[in-house]
Amino acid sequence: MTEAEDRKPRSDEARYDPEITSEFAIPEGIEVPESGGEPETTSEFAMPEGLRTPEPPSAEPEGSAFTTPSTYSAEYAPAAFTPATGVPLVSLVKDAPWQDRMRTMLRMPVAERPAPEPVQRHDEEGPAVPRVLDLTLRIGELLLAGGEGAEDVEAAMFAVCRSYGLDRCEPNVTFTLLSISHQPSLVDDPVTASRTVRRRGTDYTRLAAVFRLVDDLTDPETHVSLEEAYRRLAEIRRNRHPYPGWALTLASGVLAGAASILVGGDLIVFVAAAVGAMLGDRLAWLCAGRGLPEFYQFTIAAMPPAAIGVAFALAHVDVKASAVVTGGLFALLPGRALVAGVQDGLTGFYITASARLLEVMYFFVGIVTGVLVVLYFGVKVGGKLNPDVAVVINERPLIQIAASMVLSLTFAVLLQQERSTVLWVTLNGGVAWSVYGAMHYVGDISPVASTAVAAGLVGLFGQLLSRYRFASALPYTTAAIGPLLPGSATYFGLLNMAQNQVDQGLVSLAKAASLAMAIAIGVNLGSEISRLFLRVGSAGKRRAAKRTRGF
């Protein structure tokens, strides 16, 4: 026996050798069963010997954490997880406009949305998620800055993400902030990006170009790479406005003149209102170049038309001085922001709607301040401005229809619309005034109801035209509501307040607010009616705009 073998203890001797004093030695008298060479279980989760868990009965529900889970079957599925009729399959109509298809998916829960079908090509590793999100935010910024509604901005952002195959995207739009979140899977961290809209400008030509870009991105037959999309977006940003500055000033003057014809003015009133509006426009441009806030720009722009009207009253010229002031107000009333604000409120974007309506209120207060200052001094120096006489409007149907069409045309120029859309919006404005005149002057219906019906037709025709051209509805509706804006009611309210007739002034201003709300609600209702009777991209019922039912 070698020395090493002599030092190695034998198992039997080590087990019963009394000289071994190790604490790991087995005391005498305790028998240890043979392990058979298998390692003993030492985990604290091991089931102790002699303890057995009973099998759960088949009828007992799974309520314990220790019961063995069973597989759910379609036959015995619990009603708490799946409706009795099952989850409806959402099938999107391929030839429907992308606005309707994206709006349909935005208004359903994330778990029920169909998987995206990427229509744009990318490399084998998949699209670059940060670049796609950045492109989405840049497109949303141009749309929101151009005056598009919050729901349509979200739909466009959602369409861009799905075009590049990004599922589980959630866009969020407020008045000044855009954000989007993308979660690759349930176990991956979400990627979130945001962008702030600091400058706003009205350019419906740029808006239409962005809509065409989104339409190409969502078209499966048109492949636009990320680099090509960035290049087209840069071209849209660099493009100049379609109309020069002098054309905008001239358009504001003609708009004011046409508005004065609508309320009973003649040729002299047309020229006076046009001159006052152009002078106010130039003063507002001068203030804007100096960095003055828009509130003061509206205040200063409202003063020249009011001053010309007061000058006519002081000179005892036999013209309708009130029509001059009313025409100047038509060129300043923020109809575009009003319609967008009410539309956001009706579709459930209450934060954005509140911000837009607050912006409208500030603009309106600026206009009121400028006109009231001039009217107050005019009344103090002896100007005779009688609102009761000014209310009488001569009924000249053909002249007023022509004036309404001219007003819509010039309004479209001020909004920087494409030349191809100017004719359509001009005809839409003529139809709106014809319906209003037939209901109010011939049918003796209240002006609020007549305005709501006429604005509803504007929204209906605008939505149909936009669906036909796969474009935004704003270029076909905003300028067409110009003849319906409450310029005369606003002026009469301000005049009564300047003459210390506060009660009558508040009544006139309340009427102006009612007309403005009728315009905005009518336009939105007309758009919704057009979607109601046309295919909107879903086989099931169209979901409500937002998540609340009033409780």
Coordinates of C-alpha atoms in Angstrom, one line a residue:
M1 CA 0.0 0.0 0.0
T2 CA 1.4 3.3 -1.0
E3 CA 1.7 6.3 1.4
A4 CA -1.1 8.2 -0.4
E5 CA -3.4 5.2 -0.2
D6 CA -2.6 4.9 3.5
R7 CA -3.6 8.6 4.1
K8 CA -7.0 8.1 2.3
P9 CA -9.7 7.0 4.8
R10 CA -11.9 4.2 3.9
S11 CA -15.7 4.8 4.1
D12 CA -16.5 2.2 6.7
E13 CA -13.6 3.1 8.9
A14 CA -14.3 6.8 8.6
R15 CA -18.0 6.3 9.4
Y16 CA -17.4 4.4 12.7
D17 CA -13.9 5.4 13.7
P18 CA -14.3 7.1 17.1
E19 CA -11.0 8.9 16.6
I20 CA -12.4 11.1 13.9
T21 CA -13.6 14.4 15.5
S22 CA -14.8 16.3 12.4
E23 CA -18.1 18.2 12.7
F24 CA -19.2 16.6 9.4
A25 CA -18.9 13.1 10.8
I26 CA -22.1 11.2 11.3
P27 CA -22.9 10.5 15.0
E28 CA -23.0 6.9 16.1
G29 CA -26.4 5.3 16.1
I30 CA -27.9 7.3 13.1
E31 CA -28.4 5.3 10.0
V32 CA -28.0 7.0 6.6
P33 CA -29.8 5.5 3.6
E34 CA -27.7 4.7 0.6
S35 CA -28.0 7.5 -2.0
G36 CA -27.3 5.3 -5.0
G37 CA -24.8 7.7 -6.3
E38 CA -27.4 10.5 -7.1
P39 CA -26.8 14.0 -5.6
E40 CA -29.3 14.9 -2.9
T41 CA -31.8 17.8 -3.5
T42 CA -30.8 20.8 -1.4
S43 CA -33.1 23.5 -2.9
E44 CA -35.5 25.3 -0.6
F45 CA -38.2 24.9 -3.2
A46 CA -38.0 21.1 -3.0
M47 CA -41.2 19.4 -1.8
P48 CA -40.7 17.8 1.6
E49 CA -41.1 14.0 1.8
G50 CA -44.6 12.9 2.7
L51 CA -46.3 16.1 1.6
R52 CA -48.5 15.9 -1.5
T53 CA -50.6 18.6 -3.1
P54 CA -54.1 17.6 -3.9
E55 CA -55.2 17.7 -7.5
P56 CA -57.6 20.8 -8.1
P57 CA -61.1 19.8 -9.1
S58 CA -62.1 20.6 -12.7
A59 CA -65.0 22.8 -11.7
E60 CA -62.9 24.9 -9.3
P61 CA -61.8 28.3 -10.8
E62 CA -58.1 29.2 -10.9
G63 CA -57.9 31.5 -7.9
S64 CA -54.7 30.3 -6.1
A65 CA -51.2 31.0 -7.0
F66 CA -50.3 27.4 -6.3
T67 CA -52.8 25.8 -8.6
T68 CA -51.6 24.5 -12.0
P69 CA -52.8 26.8 -14.8
S70 CA -54.9 25.3 -17.5
T71 CA -55.1 26.2 -21.2
Y72 CA -58.0 28.4 -22.3
S73 CA -60.2 27.1 -25.0
A74 CA -62.5 28.9 -27.3
E75 CA -65.4 26.8 -26.1
Y76 CA -65.0 27.6 -22.4
A77 CA -63.5 31.0 -22.6
P78 CA -64.4 33.3 -19.7
A79 CA -66.7 36.2 -20.6
A80 CA -64.4 38.6 -18.6
F81 CA -61.7 38.4 -21.2
T82 CA -63.5 38.0 -24.5
P83 CA -67.0 39.3 -25.5
A84 CA -69.7 36.8 -26.2
T85 CA -69.7 37.6 -29.9
G86 CA -65.9 37.6 -30.0
V87 CA -63.5 40.3 -31.0
P88 CA -64.6 41.7 -34.4
L89 CA -62.1 41.4 -37.2
V90 CA -61.1 44.8 -38.6
S91 CA -60.6 44.8 -42.3
L92 CA -59.4 48.1 -43.9
V93 CA -60.6 49.1 -47.3
K94 CA -57.6 49.5 -49.5
D95 CA -59.0 52.2 -51.8
A96 CA -60.2 54.4 -48.9
P97 CA -58.3 57.6 -48.2
W98 CA -55.4 57.2 -45.8
Q99 CA -57.0 59.8 -43.4
D100 CA -60.0 57.5 -42.9
R101 CA -57.9 54.3 -42.5
M102 CA -55.5 55.9 -40.0
R103 CA -58.4 57.6 -38.1
T104 CA -60.1 54.2 -37.8
M105 CA -57.1 52.6 -36.3
L106 CA -56.4 55.5 -34.0
R107 CA -59.8 55.2 -32.5
M108 CA -59.4 51.5 -31.5
P109 CA -57.4 50.0 -28.7
V110 CA -53.8 49.0 -29.5
A111 CA -54.5 45.3 -29.0
E112 CA -57.2 45.3 -31.7
R113 CA -55.2 47.2 -34.4
P114 CA -54.2 45.0 -37.4
A115 CA -50.5 44.4 -37.9
P116 CA -48.9 47.0 -40.2
E117 CA -48.0 46.1 -43.7
P118 CA -44.8 48.0 -44.6
V119 CA -45.2 49.6 -48.0
Q120 CA -41.8 51.4 -48.1
R121 CA -38.5 49.6 -48.7
H122 CA -35.7 49.4 -46.2
D123 CA -32.7 47.3 -45.6
E124 CA -32.7 43.8 -44.1
E125 CA -32.1 45.0 -40.6
G126 CA -35.4 46.9 -40.6
P127 CA -36.1 50.7 -40.7
A128 CA -34.0 53.1 -38.6
V129 CA -36.5 53.8 -35.8
P130 CA -35.0 57.2 -34.7
R131 CA -35.0 58.5 -38.2
V132 CA -38.6 57.3 -38.9
L133 CA -39.8 59.0 -35.7
D134 CA -37.9 62.2 -36.6
L135 CA -39.5 62.2 -40.1
T136 CA -42.9 61.7 -38.5
L137 CA -42.4 64.6 -36.1
R138 CA -41.2 66.9 -38.9
I139 CA -44.3 66.1 -41.0
G140 CA -46.6 66.6 -38.0
E141 CA -44.9 69.9 -37.2
L142 CA -45.7 71.3 -40.7
L143 CA -49.3 70.1 -40.5
L144 CA -49.9 71.6 -37.0
A145 CA -48.2 74.9 -37.8
G146 CA -50.3 75.2 -41.0
G147 CA -53.6 75.0 -39.0
E148 CA -54.5 71.4 -39.5
G149 CA -56.7 69.8 -36.8
A150 CA -55.1 67.7 -34.1
E151 CA -56.9 64.5 -35.1
D152 CA -55.7 64.8 -38.7
V153 CA -52.2 65.5 -37.5
E154 CA -52.2 62.3 -35.4
A155 CA -53.6 60.3 -38.4
A156 CA -50.8 61.6 -40.6
M157 CA -48.1 60.8 -38.0
F158 CA -49.6 57.3 -37.5
A159 CA -49.7 56.7 -41.3
V160 CA -46.0 57.6 -41.7
C161 CA -44.9 55.1 -38.9
R162 CA -47.0 52.3 -40.3
S163 CA -45.7 52.9 -43.8
Y164 CA -42.2 52.0 -42.5
G165 CA -43.5 49.0 -40.5
L166 CA -43.4 50.5 -37.0
D167 CA -46.1 48.8 -34.9
R168 CA -47.3 50.0 -31.5
C169 CA -46.9 53.7 -32.2
E170 CA -48.8 56.2 -30.2
P171 CA -48.7 59.8 -31.5
N172 CA -49.8 62.6 -29.2
V173 CA -50.6 66.2 -30.4
T174 CA -51.2 69.3 -28.3
F175 CA -51.2 72.9 -29.3
T176 CA -47.5 73.4 -29.2
L177 CA -46.0 69.9 -28.6
L178 CA -45.8 66.8 -30.7
S179 CA -44.7 63.5 -29.3
I180 CA -44.6 59.9 -30.5
S181 CA -43.8 56.7 -28.7
H182 CA -42.8 53.4 -30.4
Q183 CA -42.5 50.1 -28.4
P184 CA -40.9 47.3 -30.5
S185 CA -42.3 44.5 -28.4
L186 CA -43.7 43.9 -24.9
V187 CA -40.3 43.2 -23.5
D188 CA -38.3 46.0 -25.2
D189 CA -38.0 49.6 -23.9
P190 CA -40.2 52.2 -25.7
V191 CA -38.5 54.8 -27.9
T192 CA -40.1 58.3 -27.4
A193 CA -39.4 61.5 -29.3
S194 CA -41.0 65.0 -29.2
R195 CA -40.9 68.3 -31.1
T196 CA -42.1 71.8 -30.2
V197 CA -44.0 73.9 -32.6
R198 CA -42.8 77.5 -32.0
R199 CA -43.8 79.3 -35.2
R200 CA -47.1 79.2 -37.1
G201 CA -47.8 80.3 -40.5
T202 CA -50.8 80.0 -42.9
D203 CA -49.7 78.4 -46.2
Y204 CA -52.2 75.9 -47.6
T205 CA -49.9 75.2 -50.5
R206 CA -47.3 73.8 -48.2
L207 CA -50.1 71.9 -46.4
A208 CA -51.2 70.3 -49.6
A209 CA -47.7 69.3 -50.5
V210 CA -47.3 67.6 -47.1
F211 CA -50.5 65.7 -47.6
R212 CA -49.3 64.5 -51.0
L213 CA -46.1 63.2 -49.4
V214 CA -48.0 61.3 -46.8
D215 CA -50.3 59.9 -49.5
D216 CA -47.2 58.7 -51.4
L217 CA -45.8 57.1 -48.3
T218 CA -49.0 55.2 -47.6
D219 CA -49.4 54.1 -51.3
P220 CA -48.1 50.5 -51.7
E221 CA -47.3 51.1 -55.4
T222 CA -45.1 54.2 -54.7
H223 CA -41.9 53.3 -52.9
V224 CA -40.3 56.3 -51.1
S225 CA -37.1 55.7 -49.1
L226 CA -36.3 57.6 -46.0
E227 CA -33.7 59.7 -47.9
E228 CA -36.2 60.5 -50.6
A229 CA -38.8 61.5 -48.0
Y230 CA -36.3 63.7 -46.2
R231 CA -35.4 65.4 -49.5
R232 CA -39.0 66.0 -50.5
L233 CA -39.7 67.4 -47.0
A234 CA -36.8 69.8 -47.3
E235 CA -38.1 71.0 -50.7
I236 CA -41.5 71.7 -49.1
R237 CA -39.9 73.7 -46.4
R238 CA -37.7 75.7 -48.8
N239 CA -40.6 76.5 -51.2
R240 CA -41.6 80.1 -51.3
H241 CA -45.2 81.3 -50.9
P242 CA -47.2 81.2 -54.1
Y243 CA -48.3 84.8 -53.8
P244 CA -46.0 87.9 -53.1
G245 CA -46.6 90.4 -50.4
W246 CA -48.2 93.0 -52.5
A247 CA -50.8 90.4 -53.8
L248 CA -51.7 89.6 -50.2
T249 CA -52.2 93.3 -49.3
L250 CA -54.3 93.8 -52.4
A251 CA -56.3 90.7 -51.6
S252 CA -57.0 91.9 -48.1
G253 CA -58.3 95.2 -49.6
V254 CA -60.6 93.5 -52.1
L255 CA -61.9 91.1 -49.4
A256 CA -62.9 94.1 -47.2
G257 CA -64.5 95.8 -50.1
A258 CA -66.5 92.7 -51.1
A259 CA -67.6 92.3 -47.5
S260 CA -68.9 95.9 -47.4
I261 CA -71.0 95.1 -50.5
L262 CA -72.5 92.1 -48.7
V263 CA -73.8 94.4 -45.9
G264 CA -75.3 97.0 -48.2
G265 CA -72.4 99.2 -49.4
D266 CA -71.9 100.8 -52.7
L267 CA -68.8 101.6 -54.9
I268 CA -67.6 104.4 -52.6
V269 CA -67.9 102.2 -49.6
F270 CA -66.0 99.4 -51.5
V271 CA -63.1 101.7 -52.2
A272 CA -63.0 103.1 -48.7
A273 CA -63.1 99.7 -47.0
A274 CA -60.4 98.4 -49.4
V275 CA -58.1 101.4 -48.6
G276 CA -58.7 101.0 -44.9
A277 CA -58.0 97.2 -44.9
M278 CA -54.8 97.6 -47.1
L279 CA -53.5 100.4 -44.8
G280 CA -54.2 98.2 -41.7
D281 CA -52.4 95.3 -43.4
R282 CA -49.3 97.3 -44.1
L283 CA -49.2 98.6 -40.5
A284 CA -49.6 95.0 -39.2
W285 CA -46.7 93.9 -41.4
L286 CA -44.6 96.8 -40.1
C287 CA -45.3 95.8 -36.5
A288 CA -44.6 92.1 -37.3
G289 CA -41.2 93.2 -38.7
R290 CA -40.5 94.9 -35.3
G291 CA -41.3 91.8 -33.4
L292 CA -44.6 93.1 -31.9
P293 CA -46.9 90.3 -30.7
E294 CA -49.9 89.4 -32.8
F295 CA -52.4 90.9 -30.3
Y296 CA -51.1 94.4 -31.0
Q297 CA -50.9 93.6 -34.7
F298 CA -54.6 92.9 -34.8
T299 CA -55.3 96.0 -32.7
I300 CA -53.4 98.3 -35.0
A301 CA -54.8 96.6 -38.2
A302 CA -58.4 97.2 -37.0
M303 CA -57.9 101.0 -36.5
P304 CA -57.7 102.3 -40.1
P305 CA -61.1 100.9 -41.4
A306 CA -62.8 102.2 -38.2
A307 CA -61.1 105.6 -38.6
I308 CA -62.2 105.9 -42.2
G309 CA -65.8 105.0 -41.2
V310 CA -65.8 107.6 -38.4
A311 CA -64.3 110.2 -40.9
F312 CA -67.3 109.6 -43.2
A313 CA -69.7 110.1 -40.3
L314 CA -67.9 113.3 -39.2
A315 CA -67.9 114.6 -42.8
H316 CA -71.7 113.9 -43.1
V317 CA -71.0 112.0 -46.4
D318 CA -74.1 110.2 -47.6
V319 CA -72.6 106.7 -47.5
K320 CA -73.0 103.7 -45.2
A321 CA -70.1 104.3 -42.8
S322 CA -70.9 101.2 -40.8
A323 CA -70.3 99.1 -43.9
V324 CA -66.8 100.4 -44.2
V325 CA -66.0 99.3 -40.6
T326 CA -67.7 96.0 -41.1
G327 CA -65.8 95.3 -44.3
G328 CA -62.5 95.9 -42.5
L329 CA -63.5 93.5 -39.7
F330 CA -64.1 90.7 -42.2
A331 CA -60.5 90.8 -43.2
L332 CA -59.4 90.3 -39.6
L333 CA -61.8 87.9 -38.0
P334 CA -59.8 84.6 -37.2
G335 CA -62.2 82.2 -38.9
R336 CA -59.5 79.6 -39.6
A337 CA -58.4 79.3 -36.0
L338 CA -62.1 79.3 -34.8
V339 CA -63.0 76.4 -37.0
A340 CA -59.9 74.4 -36.1
G341 CA -60.5 75.0 -32.4
V342 CA -64.1 73.9 -32.4
Q343 CA -63.2 70.9 -34.5
D344 CA -60.6 69.8 -32.0
G345 CA -63.1 70.1 -29.2
L346 CA -65.8 68.1 -31.0
T347 CA -63.3 65.3 -31.8
G348 CA -62.1 65.1 -28.1
F349 CA -58.8 67.0 -28.2
Y350 CA -59.9 69.4 -25.4
I351 CA -56.5 70.7 -24.5
T352 CA -55.7 71.7 -28.0
A353 CA -59.2 73.1 -28.5
S354 CA -58.9 75.2 -25.4
A355 CA -55.6 76.6 -26.6
R356 CA -56.9 77.4 -30.0
L357 CA -60.1 79.1 -28.7
L358 CA -58.0 81.1 -26.2
E359 CA -55.9 82.3 -29.2
V360 CA -59.1 83.3 -31.0
M361 CA -60.2 85.2 -27.9
Y362 CA -57.0 87.1 -27.8
F363 CA -57.2 88.0 -31.5
F364 CA -60.9 89.1 -31.0
V365 CA -60.0 91.2 -28.0
G366 CA -57.3 92.9 -30.0
I367 CA -59.7 93.7 -32.8
V368 CA -62.3 94.9 -30.2
T369 CA -59.7 97.1 -28.6
G370 CA -58.6 98.8 -31.8
V371 CA -62.1 99.4 -33.1
L372 CA -63.4 100.6 -29.7
V373 CA -60.6 103.1 -29.3
V374 CA -61.4 104.7 -32.7
L375 CA -65.2 104.6 -32.1
Y376 CA -65.0 106.1 -28.7
F377 CA -63.0 109.1 -29.9
G378 CA -65.3 109.4 -32.9
V379 CA -68.4 109.5 -30.7
K380 CA -66.7 112.0 -28.4
V381 CA -66.0 114.4 -31.2
G382 CA -69.6 114.2 -32.6
G383 CA -69.7 111.3 -35.0
K384 CA -73.2 110.1 -35.7
L385 CA -73.1 106.4 -36.0
N386 CA -76.6 104.9 -35.6
P387 CA -76.6 101.1 -35.4
D388 CA -80.4 100.9 -35.9
V389 CA -80.2 102.5 -39.3
A390 CA -77.1 100.4 -40.2
V391 CA -79.0 97.1 -39.6
V392 CA -81.1 97.6 -42.6
I393 CA -79.5 95.7 -45.5
N394 CA -80.7 96.0 -49.1
E395 CA -81.5 92.7 -50.7
R396 CA -79.5 92.4 -53.9
P397 CA -79.2 88.7 -54.5
L398 CA -77.0 88.7 -57.7
I399 CA -74.6 91.4 -56.4
Q400 CA -74.3 89.8 -53.0
I401 CA -73.6 86.3 -54.5
A402 CA -70.9 87.8 -56.8
A403 CA -69.5 89.7 -53.7
S404 CA -69.4 86.5 -51.7
M405 CA -67.5 84.7 -54.4
V406 CA -65.0 87.5 -54.7
L407 CA -64.6 87.4 -50.9
S408 CA -63.9 83.7 -50.9
L409 CA -61.4 84.1 -53.8
T410 CA -59.4 86.7 -52.0
F411 CA -59.6 84.8 -48.7
A412 CA -58.1 81.8 -50.5
V413 CA -55.2 84.1 -51.7
L414 CA -54.6 85.2 -48.1
L415 CA -54.4 81.6 -47.1
Q416 CA -51.8 80.9 -49.7
Q417 CA -53.8 78.2 -51.4
E418 CA -52.8 76.4 -54.6
R419 CA -54.2 78.0 -57.7
S420 CA -56.0 74.8 -58.7
T421 CA -58.1 75.0 -55.5
V422 CA -59.1 78.6 -55.7
L423 CA -61.9 78.1 -58.3
W424 CA -63.4 75.3 -56.2
V425 CA -63.4 77.3 -53.0
T426 CA -64.8 80.3 -54.8
L427 CA -67.8 78.2 -56.0
N428 CA -68.2 76.8 -52.5
G429 CA -68.4 80.2 -51.0
G430 CA -71.0 81.3 -53.5
V431 CA -73.1 78.2 -52.7
A432 CA -72.8 79.0 -49.0
W433 CA -74.1 82.6 -49.3
S434 CA -76.9 81.5 -51.7
V435 CA -78.2 79.0 -49.1
Y436 CA -77.8 81.5 -46.3
G437 CA -79.6 84.2 -48.3
A438 CA -82.4 81.9 -49.3
M439 CA -83.1 80.7 -45.8
H440 CA -82.6 84.0 -44.0
Y441 CA -84.0 86.7 -46.4
V442 CA -86.5 84.6 -48.3
G443 CA -87.5 82.0 -45.8
D444 CA -87.3 84.4 -42.8
I445 CA -85.3 81.8 -40.7
S446 CA -83.0 82.9 -37.9
P447 CA -79.5 83.9 -38.9
V448 CA -77.9 81.3 -36.6
A449 CA -79.8 78.4 -38.1
S450 CA -79.2 79.7 -41.6
T451 CA -75.5 80.1 -41.0
A452 CA -75.3 76.6 -39.5
V453 CA -77.0 75.0 -42.5
A454 CA -74.8 76.9 -45.0
A455 CA -71.6 76.1 -43.1
G456 CA -72.7 72.4 -43.0
L457 CA -72.9 72.4 -46.8
V458 CA -69.5 74.0 -47.0
G459 CA -68.1 71.2 -44.8
L460 CA -69.9 68.6 -46.8
F461 CA -68.7 69.8 -50.2
G462 CA -65.2 70.5 -48.9
Q463 CA -64.9 66.9 -47.5
L464 CA -66.1 65.4 -50.7
L465 CA -63.6 67.5 -52.7
S466 CA -60.8 66.6 -50.4
R467 CA -61.6 62.8 -50.7
Y468 CA -61.7 63.1 -54.4
R469 CA -58.3 64.7 -54.5
F470 CA -56.8 62.8 -51.5
A471 CA -55.9 66.1 -49.8
S472 CA -56.8 68.1 -46.8
A473 CA -60.3 69.6 -46.4
L474 CA -59.1 72.9 -45.1
P475 CA -58.3 74.5 -48.5
Y476 CA -61.9 73.8 -49.6
T477 CA -63.7 74.9 -46.5
T478 CA -61.9 77.7 -44.7
A479 CA -62.1 80.4 -47.4
A480 CA -65.7 79.3 -48.3
I481 CA -66.9 80.3 -44.8
G482 CA -65.6 83.9 -45.3
P483 CA -69.0 85.3 -46.3
L484 CA -70.6 83.8 -43.3
L485 CA -68.3 85.4 -40.7
P486 CA -70.1 87.6 -38.1
G487 CA -68.5 90.9 -39.1
S488 CA -71.7 93.1 -38.9
A489 CA -72.8 91.7 -35.5
T490 CA -69.4 92.3 -34.1
Y491 CA -69.3 95.9 -35.3
F492 CA -72.8 96.7 -34.0
G493 CA -71.9 95.3 -30.6
L494 CA -68.8 97.4 -30.4
L495 CA -70.6 100.5 -31.6
N496 CA -73.3 100.1 -28.9
M497 CA -70.6 99.7 -26.2
A498 CA -68.9 102.8 -27.5
Q499 CA -72.2 104.7 -27.1
N500 CA -72.6 103.4 -23.5
Q501 CA -75.3 101.0 -24.5
V502 CA -73.7 98.0 -22.8
D503 CA -76.7 95.7 -22.7
Q504 CA -77.4 96.0 -26.4
G505 CA -73.7 95.7 -27.2
L506 CA -73.5 92.4 -25.2
V507 CA -76.5 91.1 -27.0
S508 CA -74.9 91.8 -30.4
L509 CA -71.6 90.3 -29.3
A510 CA -73.4 87.2 -28.0
K511 CA -75.1 87.0 -31.4
A512 CA -71.7 87.2 -33.1
A513 CA -70.4 84.4 -30.9
S514 CA -73.4 82.3 -31.7
L515 CA -72.9 82.8 -35.4
A516 CA -69.2 81.8 -35.0
M517 CA -70.1 78.6 -33.2
A518 CA -72.7 77.8 -35.8
I519 CA -70.1 78.2 -38.5
A520 CA -67.6 75.9 -36.8
I521 CA -70.1 73.3 -35.7
G522 CA -71.8 73.3 -39.2
V523 CA -68.5 72.8 -41.0
N524 CA -67.5 69.9 -38.7
L525 CA -71.0 68.3 -38.9
G526 CA -70.9 68.5 -42.7
S527 CA -67.5 66.7 -42.7
E528 CA -68.8 64.0 -40.4
I529 CA -72.0 63.5 -42.5
S530 CA -69.8 62.9 -45.6
R531 CA -67.8 60.2 -43.7
L532 CA -71.0 58.7 -42.2
F533 CA -72.4 57.7 -45.6
L534 CA -69.2 56.8 -47.3
R535 CA -66.7 54.0 -46.6
V536 CA -64.4 54.9 -43.8
G537 CA -62.0 51.9 -43.9
S538 CA -63.5 49.6 -41.4
A539 CA -65.9 46.6 -41.7
G540 CA -67.4 47.3 -38.4
K541 CA -69.1 50.3 -36.9
R542 CA -67.1 53.5 -36.8
R543 CA -65.9 54.1 -33.3
A544 CA -66.4 57.4 -31.4
A545 CA -63.8 60.0 -31.6
K546 CA -62.5 59.7 -28.1
R547 CA -62.7 57.6 -25.0
T548 CA -65.4 59.3 -22.9
R549 CA -69.2 59.1 -23.0
G550 CA -69.8 61.9 -20.5
F551 CA -69.1 60.0 -17.2

